[in-house]
Short mmCIF file of C-alpha atoms and ligand atoms in Angstrom, two decimals:
data_model
loop_
_atom_site.label_atom_id
_atom_site.label_comp_id
_atom_site.label_asym_id
_atom_site.label_seq_id
_atom_site.Cartn_x
_atom_site.Cartn_y
_atom_site.Cartn_z
CA UNK A 272 0.00 0.00 0.00
CA UNK A 273 1.17 3.54 -0.74
CA UNK A 274 1.27 6.02 2.14
CA UNK A 275 1.50 9.72 1.33
CA UNK A 276 2.05 12.58 3.74
CA UNK A 277 0.42 15.94 3.12
CA UNK A 278 2.41 18.90 1.85
CA UNK A 279 4.34 20.52 4.67
CA UNK A 280 5.28 17.19 6.27
CA UNK A 281 9.05 16.64 6.28
CA UNK A 282 11.39 13.75 6.91
CA UNK A 283 14.53 14.64 8.77
CA UNK A 284 17.02 13.38 11.30
CA UNK A 285 18.56 14.13 14.64
CA UNK A 286 22.05 14.21 16.05
CA UNK A 287 22.79 15.16 19.65
CA UNK A 288 25.66 17.60 20.23
CA UNK A 289 27.75 15.67 22.72
CA UNK A 290 27.03 12.29 21.12
CA UNK A 291 28.42 13.44 17.78
CA UNK A 292 30.78 16.38 18.10
CA UNK A 293 33.65 15.08 20.18
CA UNK A 294 35.51 17.50 22.43
CA UNK A 295 38.13 18.96 20.13
CA UNK A 296 38.95 22.61 20.86
CA UNK A 297 37.30 22.51 24.30
CA UNK A 298 39.26 23.65 27.33
CA UNK A 299 39.54 21.38 30.38
CA UNK A 300 37.12 23.66 32.25
CA UNK A 301 34.48 23.32 29.51
CA UNK A 302 33.25 19.84 30.39
CA UNK A 303 29.57 18.97 30.26
CA UNK A 304 27.51 16.69 32.45
CA UNK A 305 27.77 13.58 30.20
CA UNK A 306 31.56 13.99 30.33
CA UNK A 307 31.33 13.78 34.12
CA UNK A 308 29.20 10.64 33.82
CA UNK A 309 31.86 9.08 31.62
CA UNK A 310 34.87 10.28 33.60
CA UNK A 311 33.45 9.02 36.89
CA UNK A 312 32.08 5.75 35.58
CA UNK A 313 34.34 4.84 32.70
CA UNK A 314 34.38 1.09 33.27
CA UNK A 315 30.62 1.00 32.79
CA UNK A 316 30.82 2.66 29.35
CA UNK A 317 31.07 0.18 26.47
CA UNK A 318 34.79 -0.43 25.82
CA UNK A 319 35.44 2.63 27.98
CA UNK A 320 34.67 4.83 24.95
CA UNK A 321 33.01 8.17 25.52
CA UNK A 322 32.21 11.66 24.34
CA UNK A 323 35.83 12.80 23.89
CA UNK A 324 35.93 11.56 20.30
CA UNK A 325 32.31 10.54 19.65
CA UNK A 326 31.71 10.69 15.87
CA UNK A 327 34.11 13.63 15.47
CA UNK A 328 31.37 15.60 13.72
CA UNK A 329 33.08 18.77 14.93
CA UNK A 330 35.96 18.19 12.48
CA UNK A 331 34.04 16.34 9.78
CA UNK A 332 30.73 18.18 9.38
CA UNK A 333 31.65 19.44 5.91
CA UNK A 334 31.98 15.84 4.80
CA UNK A 335 28.97 14.60 6.80
CA UNK A 336 26.33 17.14 5.82
CA UNK A 337 26.45 16.34 2.08
CA UNK A 338 25.95 12.69 3.10
CA UNK A 339 22.89 13.75 5.09
CA UNK A 340 21.58 15.33 1.93
CA UNK A 341 22.23 12.12 0.01
CA UNK A 342 20.24 10.31 2.68
CA UNK A 343 17.26 12.57 1.97
CA UNK A 344 17.33 14.47 5.26
CA UNK A 345 15.27 17.65 4.80
CA UNK A 346 15.30 18.94 8.37
CA UNK A 347 18.16 18.44 10.78
CA UNK A 348 17.76 18.76 14.53
CA UNK A 349 20.99 19.23 16.43
CA UNK A 350 22.02 21.19 19.46
CA UNK A 351 24.47 23.67 20.80
CA UNK A 352 26.74 22.38 23.53
CA UNK A 353 26.25 25.00 26.24
CA UNK A 354 29.58 24.06 27.85
CA UNK A 355 31.42 24.70 24.56
CA UNK A 356 29.46 27.76 23.42
CA UNK A 357 30.34 29.96 26.41
CA UNK A 358 33.71 30.88 27.85
CA UNK A 359 32.24 32.36 30.98
CA UNK A 360 28.98 30.79 32.17
CA UNK A 361 28.31 33.47 34.81
CA UNK A 362 28.40 36.33 32.31
CA UNK A 363 27.34 34.54 29.13
CA UNK A 364 30.57 35.42 27.34
CA UNK A 365 30.54 33.59 24.02
CA UNK A 366 33.48 31.51 22.87
CA UNK A 367 33.97 32.89 19.37
CA UNK A 368 35.53 29.76 17.93
CA UNK A 369 32.56 27.67 19.10
CA UNK A 370 30.10 30.29 17.86
CA UNK A 371 31.72 30.20 14.44
CA UNK A 372 31.53 26.41 14.36
CA UNK A 373 27.76 26.39 15.02
CA UNK A 374 27.27 29.20 12.54
CA UNK A 375 29.18 27.28 9.88
CA UNK A 376 27.19 24.10 10.55
CA UNK A 377 23.96 26.09 10.08
CA UNK A 378 25.23 27.59 6.83
CA UNK A 379 26.50 24.27 5.55
CA UNK A 380 23.11 22.64 6.25
CA UNK A 381 21.32 25.42 4.41
CA UNK A 382 23.71 25.23 1.45
CA UNK A 383 22.79 21.57 1.23
CA UNK A 384 19.08 22.31 1.23
CA UNK A 385 18.55 21.09 4.81
CA UNK A 386 16.59 23.18 7.30
CA UNK A 387 18.53 23.58 10.58
CA UNK A 388 16.51 23.11 13.77
CA UNK A 389 18.26 23.96 17.02
CA UNK A 390 17.91 22.61 20.52
CA UNK A 391 19.60 24.32 23.46
CA UNK A 392 20.45 21.35 25.62
CA UNK A 393 20.85 17.60 25.21
CA UNK A 394 22.16 17.26 28.82
CA UNK A 395 25.30 19.40 28.25
CA UNK A 396 24.88 21.37 31.46
CA UNK A 397 28.40 22.78 32.13
CA UNK A 398 30.13 20.61 34.73
CA UNK A 399 31.09 23.71 36.74
CA UNK A 400 27.41 24.62 37.20
CA UNK A 401 26.67 21.11 38.38
CA UNK A 402 29.54 21.03 40.81
CA UNK A 403 29.12 24.53 42.23
CA UNK A 404 25.36 24.89 42.34
CA UNK A 405 23.73 21.45 41.80
CA UNK A 406 22.64 22.35 38.28
CA UNK A 407 18.99 23.03 37.58
CA UNK A 408 17.99 22.73 41.23
CA UNK A 409 19.53 26.19 41.58
CA UNK A 410 17.61 29.35 40.68
CA UNK A 411 20.93 30.93 39.81
CA UNK A 412 21.65 28.23 37.21
CA UNK A 413 18.14 28.75 35.81
CA UNK A 414 19.09 32.43 35.31
CA UNK A 415 22.33 31.38 33.62
CA UNK A 416 20.48 29.01 31.30
CA UNK A 417 18.21 31.85 30.17
CA UNK A 418 21.23 34.08 29.57
CA UNK A 419 22.84 31.31 27.53
CA UNK A 420 19.61 30.97 25.50
CA UNK A 421 19.61 34.72 24.88
CA UNK A 422 23.16 34.59 23.49
CA UNK A 423 22.23 31.66 21.22
CA UNK A 424 19.05 33.36 19.93
CA UNK A 425 21.07 36.49 19.30
CA UNK A 426 23.65 34.60 17.22
CA UNK A 427 21.42 32.26 15.22
CA UNK A 428 17.86 33.56 15.41
CA UNK A 429 18.25 35.15 11.99
CA UNK A 430 18.68 31.80 10.23
CA UNK A 431 17.07 29.28 12.58
CA UNK A 432 13.35 29.72 13.11
CA UNK A 433 12.44 26.53 14.99
CA UNK A 434 14.03 26.03 18.40
CA UNK A 435 13.69 23.66 21.32
CA UNK A 436 14.67 24.31 24.93
CA UNK A 437 15.62 20.80 26.02
CA UNK A 438 15.99 17.29 24.71
CA UNK A 439 14.37 14.84 27.14
CA UNK A 440 14.61 16.97 30.28
CA UNK A 441 13.37 14.02 32.34
CA UNK A 442 16.32 11.74 31.61
CA UNK A 443 19.05 13.09 33.90
CA UNK A 444 16.77 13.61 36.95
CA UNK A 445 15.21 10.19 36.43
CA UNK A 446 18.24 8.05 35.58
CA UNK A 447 20.90 9.83 37.65
CA UNK A 448 19.01 10.92 40.78
CA UNK A 449 15.78 8.92 40.99
CA UNK A 450 16.50 5.35 39.93
CA UNK A 451 20.29 5.38 40.15
CA UNK A 452 20.92 3.81 36.75
CA UNK A 453 23.49 6.42 35.69
CA UNK A 454 26.23 8.26 37.57
CA UNK A 455 26.05 9.51 40.31
CA UNK A 456 23.71 6.52 40.89
CA UNK A 457 21.51 8.22 43.45
CA UNK A 458 18.12 7.35 44.87
CA UNK A 459 17.34 10.89 45.85
CA UNK A 460 13.76 11.80 44.85
CA UNK A 461 13.92 15.23 46.46
CA UNK A 462 16.79 16.19 44.19
CA UNK A 463 15.13 14.66 41.12
CA UNK A 464 11.87 16.60 41.57
CA UNK A 465 13.69 19.85 42.27
CA UNK A 466 15.69 19.38 39.07
CA UNK A 467 12.55 18.67 37.08
CA UNK A 468 11.01 21.87 38.36
CA UNK A 469 14.19 23.79 37.51
CA UNK A 470 13.93 22.58 33.91
CA UNK A 471 10.23 23.45 33.81
CA UNK A 472 11.12 27.00 34.89
CA UNK A 473 13.94 27.27 32.35
CA UNK A 474 11.51 26.20 29.63
CA UNK A 475 8.79 28.73 30.52
CA UNK A 476 11.25 31.61 30.97
CA UNK A 477 13.04 30.80 27.71
CA UNK A 478 9.73 30.65 25.85
CA UNK A 479 8.96 34.15 27.14
CA UNK A 480 12.35 35.44 26.05
CA UNK A 481 12.12 33.79 22.64
CA UNK A 482 8.73 35.30 21.90
CA UNK A 483 10.19 38.75 22.61
CA UNK A 484 13.38 38.17 20.60
CA UNK A 485 12.23 36.11 17.60
CA UNK A 486 8.53 36.82 17.03
CA UNK A 487 8.58 35.14 13.60
CA UNK A 488 9.95 31.85 15.03
CA UNK A 489 8.58 28.92 17.00
CA UNK A 490 9.87 27.40 20.20
CA UNK A 491 9.12 24.17 21.95
CA UNK A 492 10.63 21.40 23.97
CA UNK A 493 11.47 17.79 23.17
CA UNK A 494 10.00 15.17 25.48
CA UNK A 495 10.37 11.44 25.88
CA UNK A 496 7.07 11.24 27.75
CA UNK A 497 6.29 7.53 27.46
CA UNK A 498 2.89 6.48 26.21
CA UNK A 499 1.56 4.58 29.23
CA UNK A 500 -0.37 1.40 28.50
CA UNK A 501 -2.14 -0.40 31.36
CA UNK A 502 -2.17 -4.21 31.30
CA UNK A 503 -5.99 -4.12 31.22
CA UNK A 504 -7.58 -0.71 30.74
CA UNK A 505 -10.91 -2.11 31.98
CA UNK A 506 -9.43 -3.23 35.28
CA UNK A 507 -9.74 -0.31 37.75
CA UNK A 508 -6.56 -1.27 39.63
CA UNK A 509 -4.50 -1.43 36.43
CA UNK A 510 -6.06 1.81 35.22
CA UNK A 511 -5.22 3.55 38.50
CA UNK A 512 -1.62 2.29 38.28
CA UNK A 513 -1.40 3.76 34.77
CA UNK A 514 -2.83 7.06 35.99
CA UNK A 515 -0.02 7.44 38.54
CA UNK A 516 2.69 6.43 36.06
CA UNK A 517 1.20 8.92 33.62
CA UNK A 518 1.22 11.70 36.23
CA UNK A 519 4.92 11.10 36.96
CA UNK A 520 6.35 10.27 33.53
CA UNK A 521 4.09 11.57 30.76
CA UNK A 522 2.62 14.68 32.33
CA UNK A 523 5.11 16.81 34.31
CA UNK A 524 6.82 18.39 31.31
CA UNK A 525 3.93 17.90 28.90
CA UNK A 526 1.28 19.58 31.05
CA UNK A 527 3.46 22.45 32.18
CA UNK A 528 4.78 23.15 28.67
CA UNK A 529 1.44 22.92 26.83
CA UNK A 530 -1.32 23.43 29.39
CA UNK A 531 0.66 25.76 31.65
CA UNK A 532 0.13 23.83 34.89
CA UNK A 533 1.37 20.81 36.82
CA UNK A 534 -0.89 17.74 37.00
CA UNK A 535 -2.82 17.74 40.29
CA UNK A 536 -2.13 14.06 41.03
CA UNK A 537 1.63 14.62 40.73
CA UNK A 538 1.55 17.50 43.22
CA UNK A 539 -0.78 15.61 45.58
CA UNK A 540 1.45 12.53 45.72
CA UNK A 541 4.61 14.59 46.19
CA UNK A 542 2.88 16.52 49.02
CA UNK A 543 1.77 13.29 50.63
CA UNK A 544 5.27 11.81 50.37
CA UNK A 545 6.81 14.94 51.87
CA UNK A 546 8.74 15.58 48.64
CA UNK A 547 7.11 18.73 47.34
CA UNK A 548 9.60 20.91 45.48
CA UNK A 549 9.96 24.66 45.85
CA UNK A 550 7.03 25.99 43.75
CA UNK A 551 6.08 29.63 44.22
CA UNK A 552 3.00 31.52 43.05
CA UNK A 553 5.25 33.49 40.74
CA UNK A 554 6.54 30.21 39.24
CA UNK A 555 2.97 29.13 38.59
CA UNK A 556 2.20 32.42 36.87
CA UNK A 557 5.30 32.17 34.63
CA UNK A 558 4.45 28.57 33.69
CA UNK A 559 0.82 29.48 32.94
CA UNK A 560 1.72 32.45 30.76
CA UNK A 561 4.50 30.91 28.66
CA UNK A 562 3.48 27.78 26.87
CA UNK A 563 5.25 26.32 23.85
CA UNK A 564 4.40 26.65 20.14
CA UNK A 565 5.60 23.24 18.97
CA UNK A 566 6.21 19.91 20.69
CA UNK A 567 8.94 17.39 19.88
CA UNK A 568 8.13 13.81 20.85
CA UNK A 569 10.93 11.28 21.06
CA UNK A 570 9.43 7.83 20.83
CA UNK A 571 11.14 4.46 21.19
CA UNK A 572 8.82 2.22 23.17
CA UNK A 573 5.67 2.39 25.31
CA UNK A 574 5.66 2.02 29.08
CA UNK A 575 3.43 -0.88 30.16
CA UNK A 576 2.22 -1.00 33.74
CA UNK A 577 -0.07 -3.03 35.98
CA UNK A 578 -1.45 -2.76 39.50
CA UNK A 579 1.06 -3.36 42.26
CA UNK A 580 1.38 -7.03 43.11
CA UNK A 581 3.71 -6.83 46.07
CA UNK A 582 3.93 -4.52 49.06
CA UNK A 583 6.16 -1.46 48.71
CA UNK A 584 9.19 -1.54 50.99
CA UNK A 585 8.81 1.67 53.03
CA UNK A 586 12.48 1.66 53.97
CA UNK A 587 13.35 2.46 50.33
CA UNK A 588 13.50 6.03 49.06
CA UNK A 589 10.34 7.03 47.20
CA UNK A 590 9.91 6.07 43.58
CA UNK A 591 6.63 6.38 41.64
CA UNK A 592 6.65 2.60 41.24
CA UNK A 593 5.37 2.57 44.80
CA UNK A 594 2.01 2.84 42.98
CA UNK A 595 2.48 0.52 39.98
CA UNK A 596 4.50 -2.41 38.70
CA UNK A 597 6.09 -2.58 35.28
CA UNK A 598 4.21 -5.01 33.06
CA UNK A 599 6.27 -7.39 30.94
CA UNK A 600 3.66 -8.20 28.31
CA UNK A 601 3.98 -11.75 26.97
CA UNK A 602 4.65 -11.89 23.24
CA UNK A 603 5.70 -8.27 22.85
CA UNK A 604 7.93 -7.59 19.86
CA UNK A 605 11.47 -6.66 20.82
CA UNK A 606 14.53 -5.03 19.36
CA UNK A 607 16.84 -7.76 20.76
CA UNK A 608 19.94 -5.57 20.57
CA UNK A 609 18.64 -2.63 22.54
CA UNK A 610 16.20 -4.62 24.66
CA UNK A 611 13.41 -2.19 23.83
CA UNK A 612 9.91 -3.10 22.70
CA UNK A 613 8.92 -2.28 19.11
CA UNK A 614 5.36 -0.98 19.06
CA UNK A 615 4.81 1.52 16.22
CA UNK A 616 1.09 2.01 16.90
CA UNK A 617 2.02 4.26 19.83
CA UNK A 618 2.74 7.03 17.32
CA UNK A 619 -0.93 6.95 16.33
CA UNK A 620 -2.07 6.86 19.97
CA UNK A 621 0.28 9.71 20.93
CA UNK A 622 -1.07 11.86 18.10
CA UNK A 623 -4.66 11.19 19.05
CA UNK A 624 -3.94 12.01 22.68
CA UNK A 625 -2.28 15.28 21.71
CA UNK A 626 -5.36 16.05 19.63
CA UNK A 627 -7.76 15.23 22.47
CA UNK A 628 -5.96 16.62 25.49
CA UNK A 629 -3.37 19.12 24.29
CA UNK A 630 -5.27 21.33 21.86
CA UNK A 631 -3.82 19.42 18.90
CA UNK A 632 -0.63 21.44 19.19
CA UNK A 633 1.77 21.32 16.25
CA UNK A 634 4.20 18.45 16.88
CA UNK A 635 6.97 16.40 15.29
CA UNK A 636 8.47 13.01 16.00
CA UNK A 637 11.80 14.41 17.06
CA UNK A 638 13.49 11.01 17.58
CA UNK A 639 12.60 7.46 16.59
CA UNK A 640 15.07 4.82 15.59
CA UNK A 641 16.50 1.35 15.89
CA UNK A 642 19.81 0.67 17.60
CA UNK A 643 21.51 -2.47 16.29
CA UNK A 644 24.66 -4.17 17.52
CA UNK A 645 27.44 -5.55 15.27
CA UNK A 646 25.93 -4.06 12.15
CA UNK A 647 29.09 -4.87 10.19
CA UNK A 648 27.76 -8.46 9.94
CA UNK A 649 25.14 -7.14 7.50
CA UNK A 650 27.62 -5.70 5.00
CA UNK A 651 27.35 -6.82 1.39
CA UNK A 652 30.34 -7.45 -0.90
CA UNK A 653 30.67 -3.68 -1.51
CA UNK A 654 30.81 -3.07 2.23
CA UNK A 655 27.37 -1.43 2.43
CA UNK A 656 25.32 -2.32 5.51
CA UNK A 657 22.08 -3.93 4.32
CA UNK A 658 19.87 -2.66 7.13
CA UNK A 659 16.53 -3.93 5.86
CA UNK A 660 15.40 -4.22 9.50
CA UNK A 661 15.83 -0.43 9.85
CA UNK A 662 13.86 0.21 6.65
CA UNK A 663 11.02 -1.98 7.95
CA UNK A 664 11.16 -0.25 11.35
CA UNK A 665 10.96 3.23 9.81
CA UNK A 666 8.23 2.26 7.32
CA UNK A 667 6.04 0.75 9.99
CA UNK A 668 6.39 3.79 12.23
CA UNK A 669 5.69 6.13 9.32
CA UNK A 670 2.65 4.10 8.34
CA UNK A 671 1.08 4.59 11.79
CA UNK A 672 2.06 8.23 11.73
CA UNK A 673 0.44 8.65 8.35
CA UNK A 674 -2.76 7.15 9.71
CA UNK A 675 -2.55 9.56 12.65
CA UNK A 676 -2.22 12.54 10.29
CA UNK A 677 -5.13 11.26 8.19
CA UNK A 678 -7.24 11.17 11.36
CA UNK A 679 -6.47 14.80 12.19
CA UNK A 680 -3.18 14.46 14.07
CA UNK A 681 -1.18 17.69 13.82
CA UNK A 682 2.22 16.10 13.21
CA UNK A 683 4.45 17.73 10.60
CA UNK A 684 7.67 15.79 10.70
CA UNK A 685 9.54 12.59 11.47
CA UNK A 686 13.19 12.92 12.45
CA UNK A 687 15.08 9.69 12.55
CA UNK A 688 17.57 9.01 15.29
CA UNK A 689 20.09 9.25 13.88
CA UNK A 690 21.76 10.86 10.93
CA UNK A 691 25.07 9.22 11.79
CA UNK A 692 26.21 6.42 14.12
CA UNK A 693 27.09 8.11 17.38
CA UNK A 694 28.00 7.76 21.02
CA UNK A 695 25.10 6.48 23.13
CA UNK A 696 25.20 7.14 26.85
CA UNK A 697 26.95 4.12 28.41
CA UNK A 698 26.34 2.01 25.26
CA UNK A 699 28.71 4.25 23.30
CA UNK A 700 29.10 2.73 19.81
CA UNK A 701 27.49 -0.59 20.71
CA UNK A 702 24.07 0.09 19.23
CA UNK A 703 24.24 1.79 15.86
CA UNK A 704 21.40 4.09 14.81
CA UNK A 705 22.64 6.01 11.77
CA UNK A 706 21.61 6.23 8.15
CA UNK A 707 25.35 6.76 7.78
CA UNK A 708 27.84 4.28 9.21
CA UNK A 709 30.85 5.39 11.23
CA UNK A 710 33.50 2.71 10.82
CA UNK A 711 35.66 2.83 13.92
CA UNK A 712 38.03 0.21 12.51
CA UNK A 713 38.74 2.49 9.53
CA UNK A 714 39.54 5.77 11.23
CA UNK A 715 35.86 6.74 11.71
CA UNK A 716 35.26 6.64 7.95
CA UNK A 717 31.70 7.22 6.77
CA UNK A 718 29.50 5.20 4.41
CA UNK A 719 25.81 5.40 3.61
CA UNK A 720 23.79 2.36 4.69
CA UNK A 721 21.10 0.81 2.49
CA UNK A 722 18.41 2.61 4.53
CA UNK A 723 19.76 5.98 3.35
CA UNK A 724 18.61 5.35 -0.23
CA UNK A 725 15.17 4.24 0.99
CA UNK A 726 14.88 7.29 3.22
CA UNK A 727 15.82 9.60 0.40
CA UNK A 728 13.12 8.17 -1.86
CA UNK A 729 10.53 8.55 0.88
CA UNK A 730 11.64 12.12 1.68
CA UNK A 731 11.68 13.26 -1.95
CA UNK A 732 8.22 11.93 -2.70
CA UNK A 733 6.79 12.39 0.79
CA UNK A 734 5.41 8.90 0.34
CA UNK A 735 6.47 5.28 0.52
CA UNK A 736 5.19 1.77 -0.04
CA UNK A 737 4.52 -0.57 2.86
CA UNK A 738 2.31 -3.58 3.39
CA UNK A 739 -0.99 -2.58 4.96
CA UNK A 740 -1.13 -2.26 8.74
C1 BG6 B 222 17.12 9.07 23.44
C2 BG6 B 222 18.19 10.13 23.58
O1 BG6 B 222 16.55 8.82 24.66
O2 BG6 B 222 17.51 7.81 23.06
C3 BG6 B 222 19.45 9.87 22.82
O3 BG6 B 222 17.69 11.42 23.27
C4 BG6 B 222 19.79 8.39 22.84
O4 BG6 B 222 20.44 10.67 23.38
C5 BG6 B 222 18.63 7.63 22.22
O5 BG6 B 222 20.99 8.11 22.18
C6 BG6 B 222 18.83 6.14 22.05
O6 BG6 B 222 19.19 5.53 23.24
P1 BG6 B 222 20.56 4.76 23.38
O7 BG6 B 222 20.79 4.63 24.83
O8 BG6 B 222 20.40 3.46 22.71
O9 BG6 B 222 21.57 5.62 22.72
#
């Protein structure tokens, strides 16, 4: 069956700053938070590799961007590394060499017919602001973030008209401070919820600034709010479990950014648990008055939950799973390499929910992709990776997205993660995501994968063939 997207819908791709750039030309005092995670936990990173080299996009972007064009990428979402962009974080003094680099990347994209889309932060909080002030928990750091945003808008607002405040602002509070998966491996809910609020405030304040500075542009934020699926939606206990998971993982950034308020259930549970963060009336006013224009949704897999089946151990620090259990659905389809479920229909459900509950705000799929290990095993005799699994993955996701758009979903783009193989947090180069291969055995040389030709066809025609879903 042929699927066609309406005019104005664009295929594109994503590449996170720190996961691609490498750290060339950065001073020792210009580290970012992911660098700290790597430096302090190196043995846990795949082969000990980290963001110091990454894909070396910083040195090779003039070679990479024409490859992006050959892969059909029409919009490219990347981000400024805050820790690189400024020399002095307290006074927002721009590092001119870094500023020139981002400016040149923007120009190079445009020369290649690719629209640049900028994000301000993909976790690159400067290490100094983490160490001195505890990052976003600090009102001072929130001020500094807004000053950084102002400098970036000033430099690039003439050429870049679509901006995002954060990529997945939930990830660092959740994985580093709430469930302890990533360095510093804490179970410190108070810190996690204060950080989340700090990022909510940065978003609202930056939206206000942007609307003053770039009235002909659009600003949003990029969320990984998981689509929550209860084991049995007709079972009240399962439905209640899903409601709590939703309040803690889907709603905090979504509701504040689009509806201008925190979800009541979230605040009630935090109050009850004695974990309420510092929320002033002035904060509530700023959040209410400064909502986003466009939403980016990163989607990889749904979050399945069920009613709690065992008693919560009260001696443990709070976690929202006090109110639900994860549900391991029998027979679910998996990406065996990444260990993530493959469930493309969520893109349809997400779009319909945005239509129903969030005023059908303009949105894009800002990340979606398939990480695969040992991809070199799929090379043909010419050395081209035959990633038919990635083509099928993309087509199936696009098919559900196309159905969503046909049913009134307000989605205008799909940006694949990723343009280029890059450095995953902890997994480093284990799982490969790119349309373009980075061959580490051959001095990081680049080569288009089979999926690049498929993607280009789909992007040029805004349509593609796929068996009916
Ligand atoms: C998203 C992030 O959550 O998932 C990316 O925005 C990340 O930074 C991507 O790389 C895929 O996850 P992973 O861990 O396989 O790289």
